Short mmCIF file of C-alpha atoms in Angstrom, two decimals:
data_model
loop_
_atom_site.label_atom_id
_atom_site.label_comp_id
_atom_site.label_asym_id
_atom_site.label_seq_id
_atom_site.Cartn_x
_atom_site.Cartn_y
_atom_site.Cartn_z
CA VAL A 1 -6.59 -12.69 -18.58
CA GLN A 2 -7.91 -16.25 -19.52
CA PRO A 3 -6.98 -19.83 -18.78
CA THR A 4 -6.64 -21.55 -22.26
CA ALA A 5 -8.44 -24.62 -21.13
CA SER A 6 -12.28 -24.61 -21.04
CA ALA A 7 -13.15 -22.66 -17.89
CA PRO A 8 -15.55 -19.95 -16.97
CA PRO A 9 -14.49 -16.61 -18.29
CA VAL A 10 -12.59 -14.27 -15.82
CA GLN A 11 -13.63 -10.74 -15.43
CA VAL A 12 -11.60 -7.55 -14.88
CA ALA A 13 -11.84 -5.95 -11.27
CA ILE A 14 -13.52 -9.19 -10.06
CA ASP A 15 -10.97 -11.80 -11.01
CA TYR A 16 -7.97 -9.78 -11.94
CA LEU A 17 -6.56 -6.26 -12.59
CA PRO A 18 -3.47 -5.56 -14.54
CA ILE A 19 -0.81 -4.09 -12.55
CA LEU A 20 -0.45 -0.43 -13.47
CA TYR A 21 2.63 0.36 -15.49
CA SER A 22 2.39 -3.11 -17.18
CA PRO A 23 3.27 -2.87 -20.75
CA SER A 24 1.10 -4.11 -23.59
CA ILE A 25 1.09 -7.91 -23.74
CA ASN A 26 -0.34 -10.79 -25.89
CA VAL A 27 1.19 -14.04 -24.78
CA THR A 28 0.02 -17.57 -24.12
CA ALA A 29 2.32 -19.65 -21.97
CA PRO A 30 2.50 -22.31 -19.28
CA LEU A 31 2.06 -21.32 -15.67
CA VAL A 32 4.68 -21.91 -13.06
CA PHE A 33 4.14 -21.46 -9.19
CA VAL A 34 7.15 -19.96 -7.46
CA GLY A 35 5.91 -19.55 -3.92
CA TYR A 36 6.45 -16.00 -2.77
CA GLY A 37 8.68 -15.34 -5.81
CA ILE A 38 11.82 -14.71 -3.70
CA SER A 39 15.28 -15.37 -5.17
CA ASP A 40 17.87 -14.64 -2.46
CA ALA A 41 20.88 -16.69 -2.94
CA THR A 42 22.81 -14.60 -0.25
CA HIS A 43 20.43 -15.87 2.58
CA GLY A 44 19.87 -19.30 1.04
CA TRP A 45 16.22 -18.78 -0.05
CA ASP A 46 15.85 -19.21 -3.87
CA GLU A 47 12.29 -20.30 -5.00
CA TYR A 48 13.39 -20.44 -8.60
CA ALA A 49 16.03 -23.05 -7.85
CA GLY A 50 15.53 -26.12 -10.11
CA ILE A 51 12.60 -24.56 -11.96
CA ASP A 52 12.58 -23.38 -15.62
CA THR A 53 10.66 -20.16 -15.95
CA ARG A 54 12.01 -19.14 -19.20
CA ASN A 55 9.13 -17.68 -21.49
CA ARG A 56 6.62 -18.80 -18.88
CA ILE A 57 4.22 -17.05 -16.61
CA VAL A 58 5.16 -17.17 -12.98
CA VAL A 59 2.50 -16.77 -10.14
CA PHE A 60 3.47 -15.94 -6.74
CA LEU A 61 1.96 -14.98 -3.35
CA ARG A 62 2.12 -11.44 -2.20
CA GLY A 63 4.14 -10.53 0.89
CA LYS A 64 6.75 -12.95 2.48
CA PRO A 65 6.82 -15.88 4.98
CA GLU A 66 6.95 -14.46 8.47
CA SER A 67 10.12 -16.57 9.18
CA TYR A 68 12.02 -14.69 6.24
CA THR A 69 13.29 -11.66 8.29
CA TYR A 70 14.93 -9.80 5.34
CA PRO A 71 13.25 -7.00 3.50
CA ILE A 72 11.62 -7.89 0.18
CA THR A 73 9.68 -5.60 -2.11
CA HIS A 74 7.37 -6.25 -5.15
CA ALA A 75 10.12 -4.72 -7.32
CA ASP A 76 12.56 -7.28 -5.91
CA LYS A 77 10.18 -10.09 -7.02
CA ILE A 78 9.70 -8.63 -10.49
CA ASP A 79 13.49 -8.22 -10.89
CA ALA A 80 13.82 -11.94 -9.89
CA ALA A 81 11.11 -12.99 -12.40
CA ARG A 82 12.90 -10.87 -15.22
CA GLN A 83 16.30 -12.39 -14.42
CA HIS A 84 14.86 -15.93 -14.65
CA GLY A 85 13.38 -15.31 -18.05
CA ALA A 86 9.72 -15.08 -17.11
CA ALA A 87 7.35 -13.56 -19.74
CA ALA A 88 4.99 -12.15 -17.23
CA PHE A 89 3.73 -12.72 -13.78
CA LEU A 90 0.51 -13.08 -11.72
CA THR A 91 0.44 -12.31 -7.98
CA PHE A 92 -2.29 -12.91 -5.35
CA THR A 93 -3.07 -12.62 -1.67
CA GLY A 94 -2.61 -16.03 0.08
CA PRO A 95 -5.66 -17.85 1.50
CA VAL A 96 -4.14 -17.45 4.93
CA MET A 97 -4.02 -13.74 5.75
CA SER A 98 -1.02 -12.30 7.51
CA PRO A 99 -1.75 -10.42 10.80
CA TYR A 100 -1.35 -7.13 8.93
CA GLU A 101 -3.84 -8.08 6.20
CA ALA A 102 -6.29 -9.33 8.82
CA ARG A 103 -6.10 -6.10 10.71
CA ARG A 104 -6.65 -4.06 7.53
CA GLY A 105 -9.77 -6.14 6.80
CA MET A 106 -8.38 -7.06 3.37
CA ASN A 107 -10.21 -9.38 1.19
CA HIS A 108 -8.86 -11.81 -1.39
CA GLY A 109 -9.78 -9.82 -4.62
CA PRO A 110 -7.39 -7.96 -6.76
CA LEU A 111 -6.48 -4.29 -5.97
CA ALA A 112 -5.29 -1.46 -8.14
CA PHE A 113 -1.58 -1.33 -7.76
CA TYR A 114 1.39 0.41 -9.35
CA ASN A 115 4.54 -1.68 -10.20
CA GLN A 116 7.34 -0.52 -7.97
CA MET A 117 9.94 0.06 -10.53
CA GLY A 118 13.21 -1.72 -10.14
CA PRO A 119 16.02 -1.55 -12.76
CA GLY A 120 15.10 -2.62 -16.19
CA LEU A 121 11.96 -2.62 -18.12
CA PRO A 122 8.63 -3.24 -16.39
CA LEU A 123 7.38 -6.83 -16.54
CA PRO A 124 3.76 -7.23 -17.60
CA GLY A 125 1.64 -8.71 -14.87
CA ALA A 126 -1.76 -8.86 -12.92
CA TRP A 127 -3.08 -9.16 -9.56
CA ILE A 128 -5.50 -11.97 -9.43
CA HIS A 129 -8.26 -13.25 -7.02
CA THR A 130 -7.14 -15.92 -4.62
CA ASP A 131 -10.05 -18.05 -5.94
CA LEU A 132 -8.72 -17.75 -9.34
CA ALA A 133 -5.19 -18.75 -8.23
CA GLU A 134 -6.72 -21.89 -6.83
CA ARG A 135 -8.51 -22.70 -9.98
CA LEU A 136 -5.35 -22.20 -12.02
CA LEU A 137 -3.34 -24.46 -9.65
CA SER A 138 -6.08 -26.95 -8.69
CA SER A 139 -5.11 -29.67 -11.12
CA ASN A 140 -1.47 -29.84 -9.94
CA LEU A 141 -2.45 -29.35 -6.20
CA SER A 142 -4.88 -32.29 -6.52
CA GLN A 143 -2.04 -34.54 -7.89
CA MET A 144 0.17 -33.45 -4.91
CA GLY A 145 -2.76 -34.09 -2.56
CA ARG A 146 -2.48 -30.64 -1.01
CA SER A 147 -4.45 -27.42 -0.74
CA LEU A 148 -3.10 -24.09 -1.55
CA SER A 149 -3.54 -23.12 2.19
CA ALA A 150 -1.29 -26.07 3.13
CA VAL A 151 1.27 -24.94 0.55
CA GLN A 152 1.34 -21.43 2.00
CA LEU A 153 1.75 -22.72 5.49
CA HIS A 154 4.56 -25.11 4.51
CA LEU A 155 6.23 -21.94 2.88
CA GLN A 156 6.60 -20.43 6.38
CA THR A 157 9.35 -23.13 7.05
CA LEU A 158 11.31 -21.74 4.13
CA ARG A 159 11.27 -24.88 2.26
CA SER A 160 10.66 -24.38 -1.56
CA GLN A 161 7.23 -25.40 -2.89
CA SER A 162 7.67 -24.32 -6.53
CA PHE A 163 6.29 -26.48 -9.19
CA ASP A 164 5.38 -26.51 -12.89
CA THR A 165 1.81 -26.64 -13.78
CA ASP A 166 -0.39 -28.25 -16.51
CA THR A 167 -2.29 -24.88 -16.92
CA GLN A 168 -1.70 -22.45 -19.81
CA VAL A 169 -2.71 -18.86 -19.42
CA ARG A 170 -3.32 -16.14 -22.04
CA LEU A 171 -2.63 -12.48 -21.01
CA LYS A 172 -3.72 -9.85 -23.58
CA TRP A 173 -4.19 -6.21 -23.09
CA GLU A 174 -3.12 -2.78 -24.53
CA SER A 175 -1.36 -0.22 -22.38
CA ALA A 176 -0.58 3.49 -22.90
CA GLN A 177 1.35 5.96 -20.76
CA GLU A 178 1.11 9.72 -20.77
CA ILE A 179 3.71 12.10 -19.43
CA GLY A 180 2.33 14.63 -16.88
CA THR A 181 3.30 16.88 -14.02
CA LEU A 182 2.32 16.17 -10.29
CA HIS A 183 2.00 19.05 -7.88
CA ASN A 184 2.42 19.15 -4.16
CA VAL A 185 0.41 21.96 -2.58
CA LEU A 186 1.82 23.58 0.56
CA GLY A 187 0.32 26.00 3.03
CA LEU A 188 2.56 27.54 5.80
CA PHE A 189 1.05 28.62 9.08
CA PRO A 190 4.04 30.68 10.76
CA GLY A 191 4.80 29.93 14.31
CA SER A 192 4.15 32.64 16.95
CA ASP A 193 7.30 32.05 19.12
CA PRO A 194 10.54 33.60 17.57
CA SER A 195 12.64 31.02 19.34
CA LEU A 196 10.63 28.10 17.92
CA SER A 197 9.11 29.42 14.63
CA GLU A 198 11.82 27.90 12.56
CA GLU A 199 10.80 24.44 13.73
CA THR A 200 8.07 22.67 11.81
CA VAL A 201 5.21 20.32 12.26
CA ILE A 202 4.11 18.88 8.96
CA ILE A 203 0.47 17.65 8.37
CA GLY A 204 0.12 15.82 5.18
CA ALA A 205 -2.36 13.77 3.16
CA HIS A 206 -2.25 12.63 -0.50
CA ARG A 207 -5.00 13.60 -2.77
CA ASP A 208 -4.15 11.45 -5.92
CA HIS A 209 -5.65 8.09 -6.66
CA PHE A 210 -5.84 5.80 -9.75
CA GLY A 211 -8.24 7.72 -11.90
CA GLN A 212 -9.42 5.56 -14.80
CA GLN A 213 -7.69 2.24 -15.37
CA ALA A 214 -8.58 -0.84 -17.28
CA GLY A 215 -11.92 0.75 -18.40
CA LEU A 216 -12.82 1.35 -14.71
CA VAL A 217 -13.04 4.55 -12.66
CA PHE A 218 -11.38 4.52 -9.23
CA PRO A 219 -13.01 7.37 -7.25
CA GLY A 220 -10.78 7.25 -4.19
CA ALA A 221 -13.32 8.57 -1.60
CA ASP A 222 -11.68 6.89 1.36
CA ASP A 223 -8.27 6.70 -0.19
CA ASN A 224 -7.67 9.49 0.12
CA ALA A 225 -10.38 12.13 -0.30
CA SER A 226 -11.07 11.44 3.37
CA GLY A 227 -7.57 12.26 4.39
CA THR A 228 -7.51 15.44 2.33
CA ALA A 229 -10.83 16.56 3.92
CA VAL A 230 -9.15 16.18 7.31
CA LEU A 231 -6.11 18.12 6.11
CA LEU A 232 -8.28 20.94 4.72
CA GLU A 233 -10.55 21.05 7.79
CA ALA A 234 -7.79 21.29 10.18
CA ALA A 235 -6.11 24.05 8.30
CA ARG A 236 -9.46 25.86 8.21
CA VAL A 237 -9.87 25.59 12.07
CA PHE A 238 -6.34 26.86 12.78
CA ALA A 239 -6.81 29.89 10.36
CA GLU A 240 -10.27 30.87 11.38
CA ALA A 241 -10.00 30.12 15.09
CA GLY A 242 -7.04 32.44 15.51
CA LEU A 243 -4.95 29.71 17.04
CA LYS A 244 -1.25 30.58 17.28
CA PRO A 245 1.02 27.68 17.83
CA LYS A 246 4.67 28.27 18.77
CA ARG A 247 6.07 26.26 16.05
CA SER A 248 5.26 26.63 12.44
CA LEU A 249 2.73 24.34 10.74
CA LEU A 250 3.12 23.23 7.17
CA PHE A 251 0.02 21.61 5.55
CA VAL A 252 0.96 19.49 2.57
CA SER A 253 -1.25 18.00 -0.13
CA PHE A 254 0.91 15.39 -1.76
CA SER A 255 0.42 14.01 -5.22
CA GLY A 256 1.85 10.71 -6.59
CA GLU A 257 1.63 8.62 -3.44
CA GLU A 258 -0.06 5.76 -5.43
CA GLN A 259 2.74 5.77 -7.95
CA GLY A 260 5.58 5.12 -5.38
CA LEU A 261 5.28 8.15 -2.91
CA LEU A 262 6.61 10.36 -5.51
CA GLY A 263 5.35 13.66 -3.87
CA SER A 264 6.60 12.86 -0.39
CA ARG A 265 9.87 11.70 -1.80
CA LEU A 266 10.20 14.85 -3.82
CA TYR A 267 9.58 17.04 -0.67
CA VAL A 268 12.26 15.05 1.36
CA SER A 269 14.73 15.37 -1.49
CA GLY A 270 14.72 19.15 -1.31
CA ALA A 271 12.78 20.11 1.75
CA PRO A 272 11.66 23.62 1.71
CA ARG A 273 11.61 23.46 5.57
CA PRO A 274 14.72 21.81 6.93
CA LEU A 275 14.10 18.23 7.98
CA SER A 276 16.59 18.69 10.85
CA SER A 277 14.23 21.09 12.51
CA THR A 278 11.02 19.24 11.53
CA VAL A 279 9.52 18.19 14.82
CA ALA A 280 7.13 15.62 13.39
CA MET A 281 5.18 14.60 10.31
CA ILE A 282 1.48 13.69 10.72
CA ASN A 283 0.06 11.66 7.86
CA ILE A 284 -3.64 11.18 7.27
CA ASP A 285 -4.75 8.42 4.87
CA HIS A 286 -7.95 6.56 4.38
CA ALA A 287 -9.72 7.99 7.21
CA GLY A 288 -13.42 7.65 6.28
CA VAL A 289 -14.62 4.08 6.73
CA GLY A 290 -14.26 1.20 9.23
CA ASN A 291 -15.39 0.41 12.80
CA GLY A 292 -15.40 3.93 14.20
CA ARG A 293 -11.94 3.67 15.80
CA LEU A 294 -8.70 5.43 14.87
CA THR A 295 -5.41 3.53 14.18
CA VAL A 296 -2.48 5.74 15.02
CA GLY A 297 1.11 4.49 14.10
CA VAL A 298 4.03 6.16 15.93
CA THR A 299 7.70 6.27 15.06
CA GLY A 300 10.50 8.40 16.63
CA LEU A 301 8.04 9.78 19.42
CA GLU A 302 6.74 8.45 22.65
CA LYS A 303 3.40 6.87 22.29
CA SER A 304 2.27 8.87 25.24
CA GLN A 305 2.36 11.99 23.14
CA ALA A 306 -0.10 10.44 20.70
CA ALA A 307 -2.09 9.18 23.64
CA ASN A 308 -2.33 12.69 25.11
CA ALA A 309 -4.18 14.08 22.16
CA GLY A 310 -6.69 11.36 22.55
CA LYS A 311 -7.28 12.29 26.12
CA GLN A 312 -7.70 15.97 25.34
CA THR A 313 -10.38 15.30 22.76
CA GLY A 314 -12.18 12.51 24.73
CA LEU A 315 -11.34 10.01 22.03
CA MET A 316 -8.81 7.93 23.91
CA ASP A 317 -11.24 5.08 24.18
CA ILE A 318 -11.29 4.72 20.41
CA VAL A 319 -7.61 5.33 19.65
CA ASP A 320 -5.40 2.22 19.00
CA LEU A 321 -1.72 2.94 19.19
CA PHE A 322 0.77 0.99 17.16
CA GLY A 323 4.45 1.47 16.02
CA PHE A 324 5.43 1.82 12.31
CA PHE A 325 2.59 1.73 9.87
CA PRO A 326 3.97 0.30 6.63
CA GLY A 327 3.14 2.26 3.32
CA GLY A 328 2.19 5.93 2.91
CA ASP A 329 3.77 9.41 2.64
CA HIS A 330 5.16 9.36 6.15
CA VAL A 331 7.69 6.60 5.05
CA PRO A 332 10.22 8.87 3.29
CA PHE A 333 10.16 11.21 6.32
CA LYS A 334 10.88 8.20 8.68
CA GLU A 335 13.70 7.09 6.44
CA ALA A 336 15.18 10.60 6.73
CA GLY A 337 14.91 10.46 10.59
CA VAL A 338 11.87 12.70 11.07
CA PRO A 339 9.44 11.34 13.66
CA THR A 340 6.04 10.40 12.31
CA ILE A 341 2.51 9.73 13.26
CA THR A 342 0.12 8.12 10.92
CA VAL A 343 -3.63 8.40 11.34
CA VAL A 344 -6.11 6.06 9.68
CA SER A 345 -9.56 4.87 10.62
CA GLY A 346 -9.55 1.49 12.16
CA GLY A 347 -11.22 -1.78 11.06
CA ALA A 348 -11.96 -3.07 7.48
CA HIS A 349 -11.59 -0.91 4.45
CA PRO A 350 -13.63 -3.06 1.99
CA HIS A 351 -13.30 -0.76 -0.90
CA PHE A 352 -9.60 -0.19 -0.75
CA HIS A 353 -8.01 0.29 -4.13
CA GLN A 354 -11.26 -0.68 -5.84
CA PRO A 355 -13.81 1.07 -8.12
CA SER A 356 -16.31 0.87 -5.24
CA ASP A 357 -14.51 3.51 -3.24
CA THR A 358 -17.24 6.02 -3.63
CA PRO A 359 -18.39 9.02 -1.52
CA ASP A 360 -21.54 7.11 -0.38
CA THR A 361 -19.46 4.56 1.66
CA ILE A 362 -17.83 7.40 3.81
CA ASP A 363 -18.93 7.74 7.29
CA PRO A 364 -18.83 11.48 8.31
CA THR A 365 -18.64 10.61 12.04
CA ILE A 366 -15.30 8.84 11.59
CA VAL A 367 -13.99 11.74 9.53
CA GLU A 368 -14.96 14.21 12.22
CA ARG A 369 -13.19 12.08 14.89
CA ALA A 370 -9.88 11.98 12.72
CA VAL A 371 -10.16 15.91 12.27
CA ARG A 372 -10.56 16.40 16.22
CA TYR A 373 -7.73 14.06 16.85
CA VAL A 374 -5.39 15.59 14.26
CA ILE A 375 -6.00 19.17 15.44
CA ALA A 376 -5.32 18.23 19.04
CA LEU A 377 -2.16 16.23 18.07
CA THR A 378 -0.90 19.07 15.84
CA TRP A 379 -1.55 21.65 18.63
CA GLN A 380 0.38 19.61 21.31
CA LEU A 381 3.36 18.94 18.85
CA ALA A 382 3.51 22.68 17.82
CA ASN A 383 3.65 23.80 21.43
#
C-alpha cells in the first residue's frame, strides 16, 4: 500500500494490513472518502449519493454513527462498495473512539481481520492506521478547513461528508488460499442427576488465530490461547476433583472463530446436545491481559447469577457485569435463544489481533482469576 505522491513509505503491520480473504491486486486509483461507507436508501442514509466511486478506492470509517440505529456489518459495507463500482477499499478506526472501542482499550493501528463474506466475490482491501488515513485525506481536509475528527463528529448527525480527493493510492499484493478442515473438539462430563442430566451447560473457547499472514506470525497468546487454557483447566478440575454436577457439562474447543464464527455456527446448526435443553453457554475469550478485572457479559439470564459466582470465589470486587458482549462464539448461541455468559479480562488488550500477542505478555494471575470464576459459574449453572 503506497500513496503515489512523494511521501514516507508505509509499512505492513504498522501502517496497514491487508484484510484477510482479499484477492490479489495491483491497482493505482484515486481515493474517495465515503464516511462510514453506509448505503441504506431504505432509511435515507446513503453516503455514496452524488459521489462517483467507479474504479476508485473508497476509504471509510469502521463502525457506524451512534445515531444510526440500524444494524450494519463490514460485509454490508463491502457489498455497497462493490455495487457502486469501487476497485478496492481502505478502512480505519476513527480518531474519536466509540465507547466500546475505548472500553476495550483499542488503539488506532491496523488489526488482522477476516472479510465477513457477503454475496459476490471478495473485494480487495486493507485496514490502515488512523494516522495514515489523516495523511491521505489531509490535502482535501485542509481545503475544507476541517479536521478528520470534526468530519467524524459531523457524521453523527447523519449528514453526508463524502468527498473526492486529490490523492492516488497504489495497492499491490499477492494472495493465495488453501482448502482445509477445521475441527471442533468436544468433551462431555455427564450429569449426575437423572432428571437433569439431559440438560447441558456448555463451556467454550476458540483455539484458532491468524497463523501466518502478510509475512507475519500472529501467535494469539491472549486471543485465544488464554481462553483455551481456562477451558482446559476448568475441565481438569472437574475431572480430577470428583465434582458431580447435576446437569451435564460440555467443554467445546471451537475452531474458525476468527473466520466468521465457523465452529460455533457449525455446532448450532446441528447441535449434538439439543439447544432447547442447553441451560447456558459460557464463552471465554482473550482472558490473559488487562487491568486485573474480569468483564462479564450476560444475555438471557439474570445478572445476579453471574454475580453470585463472583461472591462465591471472593472475586466480586473485580467482576464488572454488562449485557451483550458483541463478537465471539457465544453470538450464534444467543441468536438461537440460548442464554450466554461471556468472560474476558478487563482493561486494554494492546496486542489484540497483532503479531505482538505473544506468551510473555500474559499475566498468569488474570488467567487464574478467570479459571476460578468460570469453575464457580459452571458449578452454579449446572446445579
